[in-house]
Tab-separated table of C-alpha atoms in Angstrom:
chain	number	residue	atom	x	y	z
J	105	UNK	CA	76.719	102.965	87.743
J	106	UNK	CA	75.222	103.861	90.579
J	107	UNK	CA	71.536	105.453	90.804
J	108	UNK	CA	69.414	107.143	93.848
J	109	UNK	CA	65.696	108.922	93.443
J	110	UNK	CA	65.309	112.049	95.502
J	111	UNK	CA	62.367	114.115	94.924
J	112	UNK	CA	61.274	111.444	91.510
J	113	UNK	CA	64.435	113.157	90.035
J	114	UNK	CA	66.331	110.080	89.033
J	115	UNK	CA	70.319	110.374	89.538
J	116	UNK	CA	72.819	108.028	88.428
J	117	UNK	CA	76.900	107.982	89.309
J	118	UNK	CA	79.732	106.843	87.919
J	119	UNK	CA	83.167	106.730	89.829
J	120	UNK	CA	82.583	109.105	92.811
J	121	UNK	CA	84.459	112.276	93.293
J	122	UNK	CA	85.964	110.797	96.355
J	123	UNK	CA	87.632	108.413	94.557
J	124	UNK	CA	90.007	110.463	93.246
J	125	UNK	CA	90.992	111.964	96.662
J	126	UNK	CA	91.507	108.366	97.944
J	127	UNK	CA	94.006	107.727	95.346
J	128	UNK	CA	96.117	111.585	95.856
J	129	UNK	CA	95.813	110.183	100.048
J	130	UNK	CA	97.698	107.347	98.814
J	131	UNK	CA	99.643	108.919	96.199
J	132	UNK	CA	101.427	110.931	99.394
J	133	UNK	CA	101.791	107.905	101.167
J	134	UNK	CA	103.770	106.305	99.186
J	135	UNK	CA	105.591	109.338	98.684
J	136	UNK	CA	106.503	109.468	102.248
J	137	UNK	CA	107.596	105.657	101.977
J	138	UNK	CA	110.167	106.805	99.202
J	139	UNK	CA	111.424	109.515	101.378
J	140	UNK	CA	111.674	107.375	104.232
J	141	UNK	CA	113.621	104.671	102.574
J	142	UNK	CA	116.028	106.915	101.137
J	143	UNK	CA	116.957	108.580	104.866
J	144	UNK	CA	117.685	105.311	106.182
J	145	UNK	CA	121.008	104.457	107.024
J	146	UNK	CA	120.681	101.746	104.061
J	147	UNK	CA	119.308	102.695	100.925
J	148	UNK	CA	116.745	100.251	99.375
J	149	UNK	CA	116.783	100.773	95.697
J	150	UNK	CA	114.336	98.560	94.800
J	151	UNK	CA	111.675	99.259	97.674
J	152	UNK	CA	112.376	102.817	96.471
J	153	UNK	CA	112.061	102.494	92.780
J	154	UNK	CA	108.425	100.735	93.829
J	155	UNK	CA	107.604	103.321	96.386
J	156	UNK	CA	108.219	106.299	93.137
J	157	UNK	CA	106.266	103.889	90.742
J	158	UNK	CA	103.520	103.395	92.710
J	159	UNK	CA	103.099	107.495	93.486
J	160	UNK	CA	103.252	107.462	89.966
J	161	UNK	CA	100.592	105.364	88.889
J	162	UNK	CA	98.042	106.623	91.824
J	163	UNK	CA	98.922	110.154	91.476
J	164	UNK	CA	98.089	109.573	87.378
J	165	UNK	CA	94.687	107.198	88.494
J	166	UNK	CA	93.828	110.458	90.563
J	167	UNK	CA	94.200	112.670	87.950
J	168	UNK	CA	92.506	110.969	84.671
J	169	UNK	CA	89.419	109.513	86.862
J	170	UNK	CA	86.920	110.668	84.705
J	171	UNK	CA	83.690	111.078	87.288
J	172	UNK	CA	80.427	110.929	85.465
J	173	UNK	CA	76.753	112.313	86.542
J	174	UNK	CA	73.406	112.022	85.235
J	175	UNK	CA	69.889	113.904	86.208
J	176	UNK	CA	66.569	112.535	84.828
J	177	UNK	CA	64.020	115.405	86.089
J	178	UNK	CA	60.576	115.026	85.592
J	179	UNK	CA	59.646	117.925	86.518
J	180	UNK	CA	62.450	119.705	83.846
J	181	UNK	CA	61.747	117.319	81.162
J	182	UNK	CA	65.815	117.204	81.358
J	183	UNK	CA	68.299	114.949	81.133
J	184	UNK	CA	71.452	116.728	82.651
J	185	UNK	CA	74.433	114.643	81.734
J	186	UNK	CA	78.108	115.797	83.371
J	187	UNK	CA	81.792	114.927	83.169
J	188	UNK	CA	84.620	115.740	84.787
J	189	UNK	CA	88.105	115.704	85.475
J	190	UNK	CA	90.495	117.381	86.657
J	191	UNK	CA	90.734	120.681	84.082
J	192	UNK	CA	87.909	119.386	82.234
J	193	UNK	CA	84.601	119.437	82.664
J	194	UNK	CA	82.185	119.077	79.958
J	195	UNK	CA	77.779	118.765	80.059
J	196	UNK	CA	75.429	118.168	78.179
J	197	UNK	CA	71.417	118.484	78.188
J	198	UNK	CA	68.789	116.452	76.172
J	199	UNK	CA	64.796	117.211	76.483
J	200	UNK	CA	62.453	114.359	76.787
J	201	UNK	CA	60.807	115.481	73.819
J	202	UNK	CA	64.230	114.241	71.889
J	203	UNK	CA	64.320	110.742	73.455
J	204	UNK	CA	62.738	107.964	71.223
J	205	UNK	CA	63.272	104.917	73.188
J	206	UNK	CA	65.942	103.969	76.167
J	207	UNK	CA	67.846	101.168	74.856
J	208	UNK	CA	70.233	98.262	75.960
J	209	UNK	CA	72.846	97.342	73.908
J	210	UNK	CA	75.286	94.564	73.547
J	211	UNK	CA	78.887	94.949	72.859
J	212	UNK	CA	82.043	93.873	74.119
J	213	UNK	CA	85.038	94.357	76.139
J	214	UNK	CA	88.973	93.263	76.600
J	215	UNK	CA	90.123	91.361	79.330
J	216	UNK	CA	92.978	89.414	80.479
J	217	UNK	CA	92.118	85.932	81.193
J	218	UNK	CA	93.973	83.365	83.701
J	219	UNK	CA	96.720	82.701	80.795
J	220	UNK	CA	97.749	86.160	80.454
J	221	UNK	CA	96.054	85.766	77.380
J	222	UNK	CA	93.473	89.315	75.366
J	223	UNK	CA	90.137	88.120	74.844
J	224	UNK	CA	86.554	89.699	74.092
J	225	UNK	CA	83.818	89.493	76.761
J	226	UNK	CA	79.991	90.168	76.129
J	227	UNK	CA	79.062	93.451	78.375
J	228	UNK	CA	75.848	96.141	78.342
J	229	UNK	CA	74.942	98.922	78.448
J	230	UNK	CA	72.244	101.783	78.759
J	231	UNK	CA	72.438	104.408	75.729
J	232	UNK	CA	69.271	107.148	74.956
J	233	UNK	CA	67.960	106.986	71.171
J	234	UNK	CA	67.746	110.498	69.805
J	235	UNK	CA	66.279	111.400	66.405
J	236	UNK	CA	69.852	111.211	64.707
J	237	UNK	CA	72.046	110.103	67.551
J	238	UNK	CA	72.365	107.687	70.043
J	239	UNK	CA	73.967	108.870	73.906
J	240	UNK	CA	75.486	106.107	75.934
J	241	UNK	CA	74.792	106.737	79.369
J	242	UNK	CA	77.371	104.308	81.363
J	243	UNK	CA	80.762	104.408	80.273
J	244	UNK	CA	81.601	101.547	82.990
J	245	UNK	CA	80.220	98.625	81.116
J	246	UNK	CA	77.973	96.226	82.849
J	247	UNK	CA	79.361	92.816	83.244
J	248	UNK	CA	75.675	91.306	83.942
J	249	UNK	CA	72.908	91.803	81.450
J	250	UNK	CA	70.487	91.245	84.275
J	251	UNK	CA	72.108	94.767	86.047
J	252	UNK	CA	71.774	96.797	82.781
J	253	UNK	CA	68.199	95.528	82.240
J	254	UNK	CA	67.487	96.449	85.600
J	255	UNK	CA	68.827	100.256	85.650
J	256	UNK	CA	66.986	101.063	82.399
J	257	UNK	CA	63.748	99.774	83.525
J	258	UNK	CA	63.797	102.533	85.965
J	259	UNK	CA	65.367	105.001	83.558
J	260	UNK	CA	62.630	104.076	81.316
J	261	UNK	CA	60.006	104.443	83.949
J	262	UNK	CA	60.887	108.095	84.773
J	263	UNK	CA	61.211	108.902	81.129
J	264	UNK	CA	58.052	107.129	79.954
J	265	UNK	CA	59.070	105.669	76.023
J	266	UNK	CA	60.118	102.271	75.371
J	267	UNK	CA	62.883	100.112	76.521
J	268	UNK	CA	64.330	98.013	73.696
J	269	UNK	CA	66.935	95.127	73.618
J	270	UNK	CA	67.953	93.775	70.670
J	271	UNK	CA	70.526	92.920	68.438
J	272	UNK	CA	69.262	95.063	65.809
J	273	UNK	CA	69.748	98.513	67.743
J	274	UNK	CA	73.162	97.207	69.436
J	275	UNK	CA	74.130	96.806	65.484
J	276	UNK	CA	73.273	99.878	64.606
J	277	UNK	CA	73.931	102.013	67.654
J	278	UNK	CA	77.696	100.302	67.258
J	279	UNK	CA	77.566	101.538	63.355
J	280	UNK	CA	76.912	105.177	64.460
J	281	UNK	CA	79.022	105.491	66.751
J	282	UNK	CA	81.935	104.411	64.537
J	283	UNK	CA	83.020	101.449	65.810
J	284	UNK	CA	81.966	99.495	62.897
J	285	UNK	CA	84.626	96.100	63.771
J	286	UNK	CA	82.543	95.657	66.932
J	287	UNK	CA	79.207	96.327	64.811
J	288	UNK	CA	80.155	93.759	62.227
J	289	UNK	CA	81.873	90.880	65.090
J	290	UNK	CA	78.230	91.448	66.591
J	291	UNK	CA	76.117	91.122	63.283
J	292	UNK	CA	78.290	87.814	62.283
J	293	UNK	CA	77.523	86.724	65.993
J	294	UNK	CA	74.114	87.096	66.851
J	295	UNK	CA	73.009	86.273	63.145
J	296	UNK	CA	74.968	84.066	61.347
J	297	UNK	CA	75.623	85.970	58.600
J	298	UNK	CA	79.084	85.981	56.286
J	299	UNK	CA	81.457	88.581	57.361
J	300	UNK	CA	80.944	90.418	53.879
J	301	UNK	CA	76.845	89.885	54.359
J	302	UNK	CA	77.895	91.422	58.209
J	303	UNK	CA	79.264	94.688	57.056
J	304	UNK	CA	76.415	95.070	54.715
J	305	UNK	CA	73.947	94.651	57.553
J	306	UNK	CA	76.232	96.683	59.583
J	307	UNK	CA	76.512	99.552	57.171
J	308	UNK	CA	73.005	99.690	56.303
J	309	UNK	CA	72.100	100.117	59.701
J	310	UNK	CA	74.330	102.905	60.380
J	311	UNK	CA	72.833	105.282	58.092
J	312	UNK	CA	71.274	108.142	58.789
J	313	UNK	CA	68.134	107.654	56.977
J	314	UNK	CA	67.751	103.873	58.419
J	315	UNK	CA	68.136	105.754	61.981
J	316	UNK	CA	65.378	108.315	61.276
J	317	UNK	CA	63.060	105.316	60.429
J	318	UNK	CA	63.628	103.402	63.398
């Protein structure tokens, strides 16, 4: 995520618009590589094949990048959150007066490592704690704690509540927002509690009245 102040209004990016126009540039230019190959007095099939695959994939990176943008204005008491893609566009507005605390929370993430093998990596992220809800702000997860940290210090500054990092609200935030397997991997984790003990913790935490209490 990427975040610039103009005028103390606080703005924060996620994949560019840009972005998407690099990959339609490239989409065509591997389109014209297809053509090309197959007017050439010998056809390469497999340089083809490639050439189609590859316009493929970029055209369908082009198309799905999701490009995400969020306001914090002071002088609004707003924070404007937008997404789009192509078709779709969708926004969303939440009043200072709703936001309890700004939080970073711990989860986790699958990657590839060198053996070609799926395994879970720690990542952050920033997320806005509402009366009932919580909003996650980044969808790109940070792979640093440090950068996360850093971000919501100055989201918290313009926003003026509390900046909290624990376990506890990652738990629970996790809970809510239905992904109770990473809530409970988290709770065994960071606490040392039984699985069965976990998902009690885990549960407990994702109620609504245990929210309105926080």
């Amino acid at each position: 995520m990427i975040s610039a102040a103009r005028n103390n209004v606080l703005i924060l990016r996620e994949n560019s618009a840009w972005l998407r126009y690099v990959f339609f540039a490239a989409t065509i230019g591997m389109l014209i590589l297809a053509a090309n190959t197959f007017n050439a007095p010998e056809h390469d099939v497999e340089k083809i094949i490639l050439s189609l695959s590859g316009a493929l994939l970029l055209g369908f990176c082009g198309f799905a990048l999701p490009v995400r943008r969020i306001v914090i204005d002071p002088l609004c008491r707003t924070v404007a959150i937008g997404d789009q893609r192509i078709g779709k566009a969708s926004s969303e507005s939440i009043g200072f007066d709703e936001i309890k605390r700004v939080l970073v929370l711990t989860t986790s993430e699958s990657v590839e490592n060198l053996q070609g093998a799926e395994v879970q990596r720690q990542r952050w992220c920033i997320a806005l704690a509402l009366d009932r809800r919580t909003v996650q702000l980044n969808r790109n997860l940070y792979v640093r704690k440090s950068q996360a940290l850093r971000e919501a210090t100055r989201i918290q500054q313009v926003l003026g509540v509390d900046l909290v990092d624990s376990a506890e609200e990652s738990i629970a935030a996790l809970a809510q927002g239905g992904r109770r397997v990473e809530a409970v991997v988290l709770a065994t984790r960071v606490s040392g509690k039984s699985t069965g003990e976990a998902k009690a913790f885990a549960d407990d935490h994702a109620s609504p009245e245990r929210a309105r209490r926080r």
